Amino acid sequence: MAYEDLRDWIAALERASELRRITTEVDPILEITEITDRVSKGGRASSPGGSALLFENIKGHPGHQVLINQFGSARRMNLALEVNSLDEIADRIRHFMDVKSPQGFLDKVKMLPILAEMGKFFPKTVSTGPCKEVIRKDNFSLDWFPILQCWPKDAGRFITLPCVITRDPKTGKRNVGCYRLQVYDERTTALHWQRQKIGAEHYREALRRAAAQSDVGAGVPARASVDIMARSSGGAVLAEGQRPAGKMEVAVAIGTDPAVTFSSIVPAPPDVEEYLIAGFLRQKPVELVKCETVDLEVPATSEIVLEGHVHLDELRTEGPFGDHTGFYSLEDLYPVFHLSCITHRKSPIYAATIVGKPPMEDAWMGKAVERIFLPLMKLTIPELVDINLPVEGIFHNLMIVSIKKSYPGQARKVMNAIWSLGQAMFTKCIIVVDEDINVQDIGDVTLKVLNHIDPERDIQFTLGPIDSLDHASRLPNYGSKMGIDATRKWASEGFTRPWPDEILMDAKTKALVDCKWKKLAKELGLE
């Protein structure tokens, strides 16, 4: 059965011996980060990632609790998504993708169970929920909550595990994204939606529409939209001269059930709501309630809900922030989130995460995304066999790809296809290998790749969008990317030299030694 809420999930973690309750007083300023970082990096060899932590004695916040590292191991990711293996979810995705258009009456009848199953994933709106136990439209403050300052040079306290809900001004479709919020004061925060994320696109669409409807765009709406994008660098800076005013509504849910939280970080297609993805993952619809002061819906069982808006003509410096790259992301301009209401459960549990030098909690979440979304990548790139996003590569810095090669130049076609896929466009380095190489075995990949390439011939560079967190790119959000074709080269690709065989022992000798190995291992001191 799906977890009803964060508290149900905490109880499940405790039953599985995956939770530690911490009663020692701890400070949300730096101290919780240091403790959690030690735990996440110091887990036993048999249990990497340590335990989930529930801090129950927070300095300056009596009665409050902080949950952290809830997804910080392979086992907890499986528990969170209620599977024994993440491949089960990938198989369910494949099952739905294999559905073909019915050709006759019998085919239509056969599809009914599948359609009925799909129907139960859609979110449903309910009249009220636990997140409405306390409603504050006047007397409220972010200072009530034990919001963390994670690292010494952070610009302040940051909400690090929010589900930020926006609505597309054009289509009305909702988006749920995990965008950090720097707390400025008791009622305002920064909203760090990176330029290429869907929340930022909703903001830009609101900016375009405001420009088209204003005096700035009188008579030529399309030209006004192009003009405001150019003058504001896509909403990244305040445009010089006339600029349109207006607001965009935003809601933030903190402390949702694990499927909703995880769905907020997945690279979903823009037309697929994260609430639907969460319903698919939990095999039960997400129940939503309407906000009090904005026209948005939030998960009914959220621990804390922040409601408000951003102004289209207001940006403010956000950062620095100690990020998952292992370095501080630099200061930049982002919209300001003005709160109009806070609702929450009685004695709300504050859910947080920390990021920094890997491995940390986000590593396990990223690897789950890798496994679950491989079938969707194969829809566009059918020759894909497997991918590996090494944790140390911070996911967007390195992707290792194995393919079933069928024609000359296919490795380069795959590189370009990956760079055209949603968030995969940020991938700084792509290595393409043949299907006989296990991309999960970094040792084997290193051996084969470095042997198989002629650097001048097999490395290509291109320019394009770069992750906002990349501090080495020539410009913010724009720079170069590298692809390495480490597949076996063919004569039809201009390679005319012989290709040597890999050193492998013959099967007969291996079988003979297998029969003697138990005795040999004892004599060799290997057991």
Short mmCIF file of C-alpha atoms in Angstrom, two decimals:
data_model
loop_
_atom_site.label_atom_id
_atom_site.label_comp_id
_atom_site.label_asym_id
_atom_site.label_seq_id
_atom_site.Cartn_x
_atom_site.Cartn_y
_atom_site.Cartn_z
CA MET A 1 0.00 0.00 0.00
CA ALA A 2 1.17 3.53 -0.79
CA TYR A 3 2.52 5.64 2.06
CA GLU A 4 -0.22 8.01 3.18
CA ASP A 5 2.17 10.78 4.16
CA LEU A 6 5.63 11.57 5.50
CA ARG A 7 4.75 10.17 8.93
CA ASP A 8 3.67 6.84 7.47
CA TRP A 9 6.99 6.77 5.59
CA ILE A 10 8.94 7.52 8.80
CA ALA A 11 7.15 4.65 10.54
CA ALA A 12 8.11 2.33 7.67
CA LEU A 13 11.74 3.43 7.92
CA GLU A 14 11.69 2.69 11.63
CA ARG A 15 10.18 -0.77 11.11
CA ALA A 16 12.93 -1.51 8.60
CA SER A 17 15.63 -0.36 11.07
CA GLU A 18 16.56 2.41 8.61
CA LEU A 19 15.89 5.36 10.94
CA ARG A 20 17.84 6.82 13.85
CA ARG A 21 16.15 9.22 16.28
CA ILE A 22 18.59 11.82 17.57
CA THR A 23 17.72 13.35 20.95
CA THR A 24 20.99 15.26 21.46
CA GLU A 25 20.45 18.99 20.94
CA VAL A 26 21.68 20.07 17.50
CA ASP A 27 21.88 23.43 15.76
CA PRO A 28 20.24 23.82 12.32
CA ILE A 29 23.04 26.26 11.50
CA LEU A 30 25.85 24.04 10.09
CA GLU A 31 25.74 21.36 12.79
CA ILE A 32 23.00 19.18 11.25
CA THR A 33 24.91 19.25 7.96
CA GLU A 34 28.17 18.11 9.57
CA ILE A 35 26.43 15.26 11.39
CA THR A 36 24.51 14.14 8.31
CA ASP A 37 27.56 14.35 6.07
CA ARG A 38 29.52 12.09 8.41
CA VAL A 39 26.65 9.60 8.50
CA SER A 40 26.05 9.56 4.74
CA LYS A 41 29.74 9.03 3.98
CA GLY A 42 30.52 6.77 6.91
CA GLY A 43 27.98 3.99 6.56
CA ARG A 44 29.11 0.40 7.01
CA ALA A 45 30.41 -1.38 3.92
CA SER A 46 27.33 -3.60 4.07
CA SER A 47 25.06 -0.54 4.34
CA PRO A 48 26.51 2.48 2.44
CA GLY A 49 24.74 5.77 2.99
CA GLY A 50 24.15 5.35 6.71
CA SER A 51 20.69 5.75 8.24
CA ALA A 52 17.86 8.20 7.80
CA LEU A 53 17.99 10.71 10.67
CA LEU A 54 15.17 12.27 12.65
CA PHE A 55 16.50 15.10 14.82
CA GLU A 56 14.11 15.67 17.74
CA ASN A 57 15.91 18.35 19.77
CA ILE A 58 16.57 21.40 17.58
CA LYS A 59 18.31 24.40 19.09
CA GLY A 60 15.99 27.41 19.04
CA HIS A 61 13.03 25.33 17.83
CA PRO A 62 11.60 23.37 20.78
CA GLY A 63 9.11 20.69 19.76
CA HIS A 64 10.23 20.66 16.10
CA GLN A 65 11.76 17.73 14.23
CA VAL A 66 13.98 17.54 11.13
CA LEU A 67 14.02 14.50 8.83
CA ILE A 68 17.10 14.15 6.62
CA ASN A 69 18.89 11.47 4.56
CA GLN A 70 15.55 9.71 3.99
CA PHE A 71 16.57 8.57 0.47
CA GLY A 72 20.26 8.10 1.28
CA SER A 73 20.81 4.44 0.37
CA ALA A 74 19.83 1.95 -2.31
CA ARG A 75 17.64 0.08 0.16
CA ARG A 76 15.80 3.23 1.22
CA MET A 77 15.19 4.25 -2.39
CA ASN A 78 13.58 0.85 -2.96
CA LEU A 79 11.55 1.23 0.23
CA ALA A 80 10.48 4.73 -0.76
CA LEU A 81 9.13 3.50 -4.09
CA GLU A 82 7.86 0.20 -2.57
CA VAL A 83 9.83 -2.16 -4.82
CA ASN A 84 12.50 -4.77 -4.31
CA SER A 85 14.41 -3.41 -7.28
CA LEU A 86 14.16 -0.20 -9.29
CA ASP A 87 14.05 -2.40 -12.38
CA GLU A 88 10.47 -3.26 -11.37
CA ILE A 89 9.47 0.33 -12.08
CA ALA A 90 11.38 0.35 -15.36
CA ASP A 91 9.54 -2.85 -16.33
CA ARG A 92 6.18 -1.21 -15.53
CA ILE A 93 7.13 1.71 -17.76
CA ARG A 94 8.07 -0.69 -20.55
CA HIS A 95 4.72 -2.45 -20.10
CA PHE A 96 2.80 0.77 -20.73
CA MET A 97 5.05 1.77 -23.61
CA ASP A 98 4.39 -1.58 -25.31
CA VAL A 99 0.66 -0.82 -25.58
CA LYS A 100 -0.22 -0.66 -29.28
CA SER A 101 -3.21 0.95 -30.96
CA PRO A 102 -6.11 -1.56 -30.94
CA GLN A 103 -6.83 -3.01 -34.38
CA GLY A 104 -10.22 -4.50 -33.64
CA PHE A 105 -12.90 -5.10 -31.02
CA LEU A 106 -10.99 -7.89 -29.29
CA ASP A 107 -7.87 -5.71 -29.02
CA LYS A 108 -9.97 -2.95 -27.47
CA VAL A 109 -11.40 -5.37 -24.90
CA LYS A 110 -7.88 -6.53 -24.02
CA MET A 111 -6.84 -2.92 -23.43
CA LEU A 112 -9.58 -2.22 -20.86
CA PRO A 113 -7.61 -3.51 -17.83
CA ILE A 114 -4.59 -1.42 -18.85
CA LEU A 115 -6.71 1.71 -19.29
CA ALA A 116 -8.39 1.08 -15.93
CA GLU A 117 -4.98 0.73 -14.28
CA MET A 118 -3.77 3.97 -15.88
CA GLY A 119 -6.88 5.77 -14.63
CA LYS A 120 -5.99 5.22 -11.00
CA PHE A 121 -2.78 7.22 -11.32
CA PHE A 122 -4.39 10.60 -11.95
CA PRO A 123 -4.45 13.01 -8.98
CA LYS A 124 -7.75 13.84 -7.35
CA THR A 125 -8.81 16.97 -5.49
CA VAL A 126 -10.28 16.61 -2.00
CA SER A 127 -11.98 19.22 0.16
CA THR A 128 -9.37 19.36 2.90
CA GLY A 129 -6.41 17.53 4.36
CA PRO A 130 -3.85 17.42 7.18
CA CYS A 131 -1.87 20.32 5.68
CA LYS A 132 -4.87 22.55 6.62
CA GLU A 133 -4.75 21.76 10.34
CA VAL A 134 -3.23 25.20 10.93
CA ILE A 135 -3.94 28.09 8.52
CA ARG A 136 -2.07 31.39 8.93
CA LYS A 137 -2.81 34.25 6.53
CA ASP A 138 -1.64 37.10 8.76
CA ASN A 139 0.58 36.17 11.69
CA PHE A 140 3.23 33.86 10.19
CA SER A 141 7.00 33.64 9.83
CA LEU A 142 9.53 31.35 8.17
CA ASP A 143 11.60 31.75 11.32
CA TRP A 144 9.28 29.29 13.04
CA PHE A 145 10.77 26.40 11.11
CA PRO A 146 14.24 24.83 11.66
CA ILE A 147 15.50 25.77 8.19
CA LEU A 148 19.15 24.81 7.71
CA GLN A 149 22.24 26.75 6.88
CA CYS A 150 24.25 23.94 5.32
CA TRP A 151 27.78 25.24 4.69
CA PRO A 152 29.91 28.06 6.16
CA LYS A 153 29.92 30.30 3.06
CA ASP A 154 26.23 29.84 2.23
CA ALA A 155 24.41 33.15 1.86
CA GLY A 156 22.04 32.14 4.64
CA ARG A 157 19.45 29.51 5.42
CA PHE A 158 18.04 27.46 2.53
CA ILE A 159 14.93 25.33 2.12
CA THR A 160 16.56 22.38 0.36
CA LEU A 161 13.83 19.78 -0.27
CA PRO A 162 10.76 21.74 -1.42
CA CYS A 163 8.17 20.74 -3.99
CA VAL A 164 7.65 24.02 -5.87
CA ILE A 165 4.31 24.11 -7.71
CA THR A 166 3.64 26.44 -10.64
CA ARG A 167 1.11 26.53 -13.48
CA ASP A 168 1.84 27.07 -17.16
CA PRO A 169 0.17 30.40 -18.02
CA LYS A 170 -0.51 29.12 -21.54
CA THR A 171 -1.79 25.56 -21.00
CA GLY A 172 -2.79 25.57 -17.34
CA LYS A 173 -0.74 22.42 -16.66
CA ARG A 174 0.99 22.19 -13.30
CA ASN A 175 4.64 21.51 -12.65
CA VAL A 176 6.28 20.30 -9.46
CA GLY A 177 10.01 20.97 -9.24
CA CYS A 178 12.61 20.79 -6.49
CA TYR A 179 14.13 24.29 -6.49
CA ARG A 180 15.97 25.56 -3.44
CA LEU A 181 14.76 28.67 -1.62
CA GLN A 182 17.15 31.04 0.15
CA VAL A 183 15.43 32.68 3.11
CA TYR A 184 15.76 36.48 2.98
CA ASP A 185 13.50 37.26 5.91
CA GLU A 186 10.41 35.91 7.65
CA ARG A 187 8.20 36.33 4.55
CA THR A 188 10.42 36.31 1.44
CA THR A 189 12.84 33.88 -0.20
CA ALA A 190 14.72 33.52 -3.46
CA LEU A 191 13.35 31.00 -5.95
CA HIS A 192 16.29 29.20 -7.55
CA TRP A 193 14.72 27.62 -10.58
CA GLN A 194 17.57 27.10 -13.00
CA ARG A 195 17.10 28.72 -16.40
CA GLN A 196 16.24 25.53 -18.26
CA LYS A 197 13.82 24.09 -15.69
CA ILE A 198 10.05 24.06 -16.23
CA GLY A 199 9.30 26.45 -13.34
CA ALA A 200 11.59 29.01 -14.98
CA GLU A 201 9.83 28.47 -18.32
CA HIS A 202 6.48 29.17 -16.64
CA TYR A 203 7.99 32.42 -15.34
CA ARG A 204 9.25 33.32 -18.81
CA GLU A 205 5.88 32.54 -20.37
CA ALA A 206 4.22 34.85 -17.83
CA LEU A 207 6.81 37.49 -18.75
CA ARG A 208 6.12 37.05 -22.48
CA ARG A 209 2.37 37.32 -21.99
CA ALA A 210 2.73 40.38 -19.80
CA ALA A 211 4.94 42.03 -22.40
CA ALA A 212 2.49 41.22 -25.21
CA GLN A 213 -0.40 42.74 -23.24
CA SER A 214 1.42 45.85 -22.09
CA ASP A 215 2.20 49.18 -23.72
CA VAL A 216 5.65 47.73 -24.46
CA GLY A 217 4.11 45.28 -26.92
CA ALA A 218 1.21 47.34 -28.22
CA GLY A 219 0.20 46.12 -31.65
CA VAL A 220 2.81 43.38 -32.16
CA PRO A 221 2.56 40.78 -29.33
CA ALA A 222 4.97 38.26 -30.89
CA ARG A 223 7.62 40.90 -31.42
CA ALA A 224 7.16 42.10 -27.82
CA SER A 225 7.69 38.54 -26.54
CA VAL A 226 10.91 38.16 -28.53
CA ASP A 227 12.07 41.59 -27.41
CA ILE A 228 11.53 41.00 -23.67
CA MET A 229 13.34 37.64 -23.88
CA ALA A 230 16.31 39.26 -25.59
CA ARG A 231 16.45 42.30 -23.31
CA SER A 232 16.14 40.19 -20.13
CA SER A 233 18.34 37.27 -21.36
CA GLY A 234 15.41 34.93 -20.91
CA GLY A 235 14.35 36.39 -17.56
CA ALA A 236 17.86 36.16 -16.12
CA VAL A 237 18.28 39.92 -15.67
CA LEU A 238 15.96 42.89 -15.38
CA ALA A 239 15.48 44.41 -18.82
CA GLU A 240 16.71 47.96 -19.33
CA GLY A 241 14.00 50.52 -20.06
CA GLN A 242 10.33 49.59 -20.09
CA ARG A 243 9.51 46.20 -18.70
CA PRO A 244 6.16 44.53 -17.97
CA ALA A 245 4.84 44.15 -14.44
CA GLY A 246 2.67 41.43 -12.97
CA LYS A 247 2.72 38.40 -10.70
CA MET A 248 2.96 34.65 -11.01
CA GLU A 249 1.49 32.44 -8.31
CA VAL A 250 3.65 29.84 -6.59
CA ALA A 251 3.06 27.23 -3.88
CA VAL A 252 5.68 25.21 -2.01
CA ALA A 253 5.01 21.88 -0.27
CA ILE A 254 7.53 20.62 2.29
CA GLY A 255 7.40 17.16 3.82
CA THR A 256 5.39 15.21 1.24
CA ASP A 257 5.15 11.45 0.89
CA PRO A 258 8.28 9.93 -0.71
CA ALA A 259 6.77 9.36 -4.17
CA VAL A 260 5.77 13.02 -4.50
CA THR A 261 9.14 14.24 -3.23
CA PHE A 262 11.01 11.95 -5.63
CA SER A 263 8.76 12.94 -8.54
CA SER A 264 9.73 16.58 -8.03
CA ILE A 265 13.34 15.80 -8.99
CA VAL A 266 12.73 13.56 -12.02
CA PRO A 267 13.35 14.95 -15.53
CA ALA A 268 9.76 14.50 -16.68
CA PRO A 269 8.57 15.69 -20.10
CA PRO A 270 6.92 19.14 -19.80
CA ASP A 271 3.47 17.76 -20.68
CA VAL A 272 3.49 15.09 -17.94
CA GLU A 273 2.51 16.30 -14.50
CA GLU A 274 4.68 15.15 -11.61
CA TYR A 275 1.51 14.38 -9.64
CA LEU A 276 0.71 11.77 -12.30
CA ILE A 277 4.23 10.34 -12.07
CA ALA A 278 3.85 10.13 -8.28
CA GLY A 279 0.53 8.31 -8.74
CA PHE A 280 2.23 5.86 -11.09
CA LEU A 281 5.05 5.26 -8.61
CA ARG A 282 2.78 4.82 -5.58
CA GLN A 283 0.07 2.98 -7.57
CA LYS A 284 -2.51 5.26 -5.99
CA PRO A 285 -3.61 8.82 -6.85
CA VAL A 286 -2.11 11.80 -5.05
CA GLU A 287 -4.79 13.66 -3.11
CA LEU A 288 -4.64 17.42 -3.61
CA VAL A 289 -6.21 20.39 -1.83
CA LYS A 290 -6.66 23.90 -3.12
CA CYS A 291 -4.47 26.61 -1.63
CA GLU A 292 -5.95 29.39 0.47
CA THR A 293 -4.58 32.45 -1.35
CA VAL A 294 -3.40 31.22 -4.77
CA ASP A 295 -5.04 29.19 -7.54
CA LEU A 296 -2.88 26.09 -7.14
CA GLU A 297 -3.24 22.61 -5.63
CA VAL A 298 -0.85 20.97 -3.20
CA PRO A 299 -0.57 17.45 -1.73
CA ALA A 300 -3.17 17.24 1.04
CA THR A 301 -0.86 15.44 3.47
CA SER A 302 2.06 17.89 3.19
CA GLU A 303 3.66 18.86 6.49
CA ILE A 304 4.09 22.53 5.52
CA VAL A 305 2.70 24.60 2.62
CA LEU A 306 3.95 28.05 1.63
CA GLU A 307 1.74 30.14 -0.66
CA GLY A 308 2.61 33.30 -2.52
CA HIS A 309 3.82 34.84 -5.76
CA VAL A 310 6.81 36.23 -7.62
CA HIS A 311 6.85 39.64 -9.34
CA LEU A 312 7.79 39.66 -13.02
CA ASP A 313 9.83 42.84 -12.58
CA GLU A 314 11.81 41.84 -9.48
CA LEU A 315 15.04 39.85 -9.21
CA ARG A 316 17.43 39.62 -6.28
CA THR A 317 20.87 38.13 -5.66
CA GLU A 318 20.73 34.48 -4.54
CA GLY A 319 23.69 32.47 -3.27
CA PRO A 320 26.42 31.42 -2.77
CA PHE A 321 25.25 27.91 -1.88
CA GLY A 322 27.31 24.79 -1.19
CA ASP A 323 26.12 22.58 -4.05
CA HIS A 324 26.22 18.96 -5.16
CA THR A 325 29.20 19.71 -7.40
CA GLY A 326 31.33 19.89 -4.25
CA PHE A 327 31.80 23.63 -4.79
CA TYR A 328 29.76 26.70 -3.94
CA SER A 329 27.41 27.76 -6.72
CA LEU A 330 27.99 31.44 -7.40
CA GLU A 331 25.75 34.43 -6.77
CA ASP A 332 23.14 35.09 -9.43
CA LEU A 333 19.81 36.86 -9.88
CA TYR A 334 16.55 35.00 -9.25
CA PRO A 335 12.89 35.91 -8.63
CA VAL A 336 11.75 36.77 -5.10
CA PHE A 337 9.01 34.59 -3.57
CA HIS A 338 6.61 36.68 -1.45
CA LEU A 339 4.58 34.60 1.00
CA SER A 340 0.88 35.32 1.45
CA CYS A 341 -0.04 32.34 3.65
CA ILE A 342 1.43 29.37 5.51
CA THR A 343 -0.57 26.25 6.31
CA HIS A 344 0.81 23.26 8.16
CA ARG A 345 0.07 20.21 10.21
CA LYS A 346 0.13 20.40 13.97
CA SER A 347 3.73 19.88 15.12
CA PRO A 348 4.99 19.73 11.50
CA ILE A 349 8.04 17.66 10.61
CA TYR A 350 10.54 19.65 8.54
CA ALA A 351 12.04 17.57 5.71
CA ALA A 352 15.44 18.62 4.37
CA THR A 353 18.43 17.37 2.44
CA ILE A 354 22.02 18.51 2.13
CA VAL A 355 24.26 18.46 -0.92
CA GLY A 356 28.02 18.70 -1.21
CA LYS A 357 30.92 16.46 -2.17
CA PRO A 358 29.54 13.06 -3.22
CA PRO A 359 28.43 10.58 -2.19
CA MET A 360 25.46 12.09 -0.40
CA GLU A 361 21.71 11.54 -0.36
CA ASP A 362 21.19 13.01 -3.83
CA ALA A 363 23.51 10.35 -5.30
CA TRP A 364 21.00 7.61 -4.55
CA MET A 365 18.12 9.69 -5.92
CA GLY A 366 20.07 10.36 -9.11
CA LYS A 367 20.90 6.69 -9.61
CA ALA A 368 17.22 5.86 -9.18
CA VAL A 369 16.36 8.34 -11.94
CA GLU A 370 19.00 6.70 -14.13
CA ARG A 371 17.50 3.22 -13.73
CA ILE A 372 13.84 4.20 -13.95
CA PHE A 373 14.07 6.48 -16.98
CA LEU A 374 16.31 4.32 -19.16
CA PRO A 375 13.24 2.84 -20.97
CA LEU A 376 12.06 6.36 -21.83
CA MET A 377 15.49 7.24 -23.25
CA LYS A 378 15.30 4.11 -25.39
CA LEU A 379 12.08 5.40 -26.96
CA THR A 380 14.10 8.15 -28.61
CA ILE A 381 17.44 6.30 -28.85
CA PRO A 382 16.49 2.64 -29.45
CA GLU A 383 20.11 1.50 -29.89
CA LEU A 384 20.84 2.28 -26.24
CA VAL A 385 21.77 -0.77 -24.18
CA ASP A 386 22.63 0.81 -20.82
CA ILE A 387 23.81 4.07 -19.28
CA ASN A 388 25.85 4.98 -16.22
CA LEU A 389 25.89 8.41 -14.61
CA PRO A 390 28.79 8.05 -12.14
CA VAL A 391 28.11 9.72 -8.80
CA GLU A 392 31.49 11.46 -8.92
CA GLY A 393 30.52 12.93 -12.29
CA ILE A 394 27.67 14.84 -10.55
CA PHE A 395 25.30 13.24 -13.10
CA HIS A 396 25.46 16.11 -15.59
CA ASN A 397 29.26 16.01 -16.01
CA LEU A 398 29.63 12.45 -17.32
CA MET A 399 27.39 9.88 -19.00
CA ILE A 400 28.75 6.50 -20.12
CA VAL A 401 26.57 4.88 -22.79
CA SER A 402 26.66 1.45 -24.40
CA ILE A 403 24.99 0.97 -27.77
CA LYS A 404 24.20 -1.74 -30.28
CA LYS A 405 26.19 -0.32 -33.16
CA SER A 406 24.72 -0.96 -36.60
CA TYR A 407 26.11 1.68 -38.97
CA PRO A 408 29.06 4.07 -39.33
CA GLY A 409 28.97 7.22 -37.22
CA GLN A 410 26.23 5.89 -34.94
CA ALA A 411 28.11 6.80 -31.77
CA ARG A 412 28.11 10.46 -32.80
CA LYS A 413 24.43 10.30 -33.68
CA VAL A 414 23.77 8.99 -30.14
CA MET A 415 25.77 11.83 -28.57
CA ASN A 416 23.71 14.42 -30.40
CA ALA A 417 20.48 12.63 -29.53
CA ILE A 418 21.37 12.69 -25.83
CA TRP A 419 22.20 16.40 -26.00
CA SER A 420 18.70 16.97 -27.41
CA LEU A 421 16.91 15.17 -24.54
CA GLY A 422 15.49 17.41 -21.80
CA GLN A 423 17.85 17.69 -18.83
CA ALA A 424 20.36 15.41 -20.62
CA MET A 425 21.26 18.47 -22.69
CA PHE A 426 23.52 19.53 -19.79
CA THR A 427 25.75 16.45 -20.07
CA LYS A 428 29.29 17.82 -20.31
CA CYS A 429 31.02 14.59 -21.35
CA ILE A 430 29.49 11.57 -23.11
CA ILE A 431 31.44 8.35 -23.63
CA VAL A 432 29.93 5.85 -26.08
CA VAL A 433 31.05 2.20 -25.99
CA ASP A 434 29.94 -1.05 -27.65
CA GLU A 435 27.30 -3.32 -26.13
CA ASP A 436 29.88 -5.86 -24.92
CA ILE A 437 31.22 -3.40 -22.33
CA ASN A 438 29.51 -3.20 -18.94
CA VAL A 439 29.09 0.53 -18.37
CA GLN A 440 28.55 -0.08 -14.64
CA ASP A 441 32.11 -1.47 -14.35
CA ILE A 442 34.25 1.69 -14.27
CA GLY A 443 37.47 -0.34 -14.33
CA ASP A 444 36.48 -2.14 -17.52
CA VAL A 445 35.22 1.10 -19.08
CA THR A 446 38.51 2.86 -18.30
CA LEU A 447 40.58 0.01 -19.76
CA LYS A 448 38.56 -0.29 -22.96
CA VAL A 449 37.96 3.41 -23.62
CA LEU A 450 41.58 4.46 -23.22
CA ASN A 451 42.70 1.59 -25.44
CA HIS A 452 40.06 2.12 -28.11
CA ILE A 453 40.36 5.82 -28.88
CA ASP A 454 42.57 7.94 -31.05
CA PRO A 455 41.91 11.28 -29.32
CA GLU A 456 42.07 13.55 -32.39
CA ARG A 457 39.82 11.25 -34.42
CA ASP A 458 37.35 10.11 -31.76
CA ILE A 459 36.68 13.20 -29.65
CA GLN A 460 34.22 15.82 -30.80
CA PHE A 461 33.22 19.14 -29.25
CA THR A 462 30.02 21.11 -29.47
CA LEU A 463 28.55 24.25 -27.93
CA GLY A 464 25.21 24.54 -26.18
CA PRO A 465 23.32 24.94 -22.90
CA ILE A 466 25.30 24.12 -19.77
CA ASP A 467 24.04 23.50 -16.25
CA SER A 468 23.72 26.67 -14.19
CA LEU A 469 25.96 25.11 -11.54
CA ASP A 470 28.91 24.71 -13.95
CA HIS A 471 31.48 27.23 -12.74
CA ALA A 472 34.00 26.40 -15.49
CA SER A 473 31.90 27.22 -18.57
CA ARG A 474 32.92 30.27 -20.60
CA LEU A 475 29.59 31.97 -19.84
CA PRO A 476 26.83 31.23 -17.32
CA ASN A 477 24.53 28.53 -18.75
CA TYR A 478 26.47 28.33 -22.06
CA GLY A 479 29.62 26.44 -22.94
CA SER A 480 31.23 23.45 -24.64
CA LYS A 481 30.55 19.74 -24.36
CA MET A 482 32.63 16.72 -25.35
CA GLY A 483 31.73 13.37 -26.86
CA ILE A 484 34.08 10.37 -27.06
CA ASP A 485 33.44 7.60 -29.57
CA ALA A 486 35.06 4.59 -27.89
CA THR A 487 33.28 2.00 -30.03
CA ARG A 488 35.24 -0.38 -32.24
CA LYS A 489 36.09 1.43 -35.46
CA TRP A 490 34.93 -0.02 -38.77
CA ALA A 491 36.49 0.04 -42.24
CA SER A 492 33.45 2.02 -43.36
CA GLU A 493 34.52 4.67 -40.82
CA GLY A 494 37.97 4.89 -42.37
CA PHE A 495 39.76 2.45 -40.01
CA THR A 496 41.79 -0.03 -42.06
CA ARG A 497 44.19 -1.45 -39.45
CA PRO A 498 43.56 -4.87 -37.82
CA TRP A 499 41.66 -4.77 -34.51
CA PRO A 500 43.24 -7.06 -31.89
CA ASP A 501 41.40 -9.69 -29.87
CA GLU A 502 40.82 -9.14 -26.18
CA ILE A 503 42.86 -11.39 -23.87
CA LEU A 504 40.50 -14.07 -22.47
CA MET A 505 41.17 -17.53 -21.09
CA ASP A 506 39.55 -20.42 -22.98
CA ALA A 507 36.47 -22.05 -21.46
CA LYS A 508 38.06 -25.51 -21.11
CA THR A 509 40.93 -24.24 -18.94
CA LYS A 510 38.56 -22.11 -16.84
CA ALA A 511 36.38 -25.16 -16.18
CA LEU A 512 39.39 -27.26 -15.16
CA VAL A 513 40.56 -24.63 -12.68
CA ASP A 514 37.01 -24.18 -11.38
CA CYS A 515 37.02 -27.84 -10.36
CA LYS A 516 40.26 -27.39 -8.42
CA TRP A 517 39.57 -23.91 -7.08
CA LYS A 518 38.22 -24.83 -3.66
CA LYS A 519 41.40 -26.68 -2.79
CA LEU A 520 43.62 -24.12 -4.49
CA ALA A 521 41.94 -21.24 -2.67
CA LYS A 522 42.68 -22.89 0.66
CA GLU A 523 46.32 -23.48 -0.28
CA LEU A 524 46.62 -19.91 -1.57
CA GLY A 525 45.15 -18.49 1.64
CA LEU A 526 42.15 -16.99 -0.20
CA GLU A 527 39.44 -18.37 2.08
#
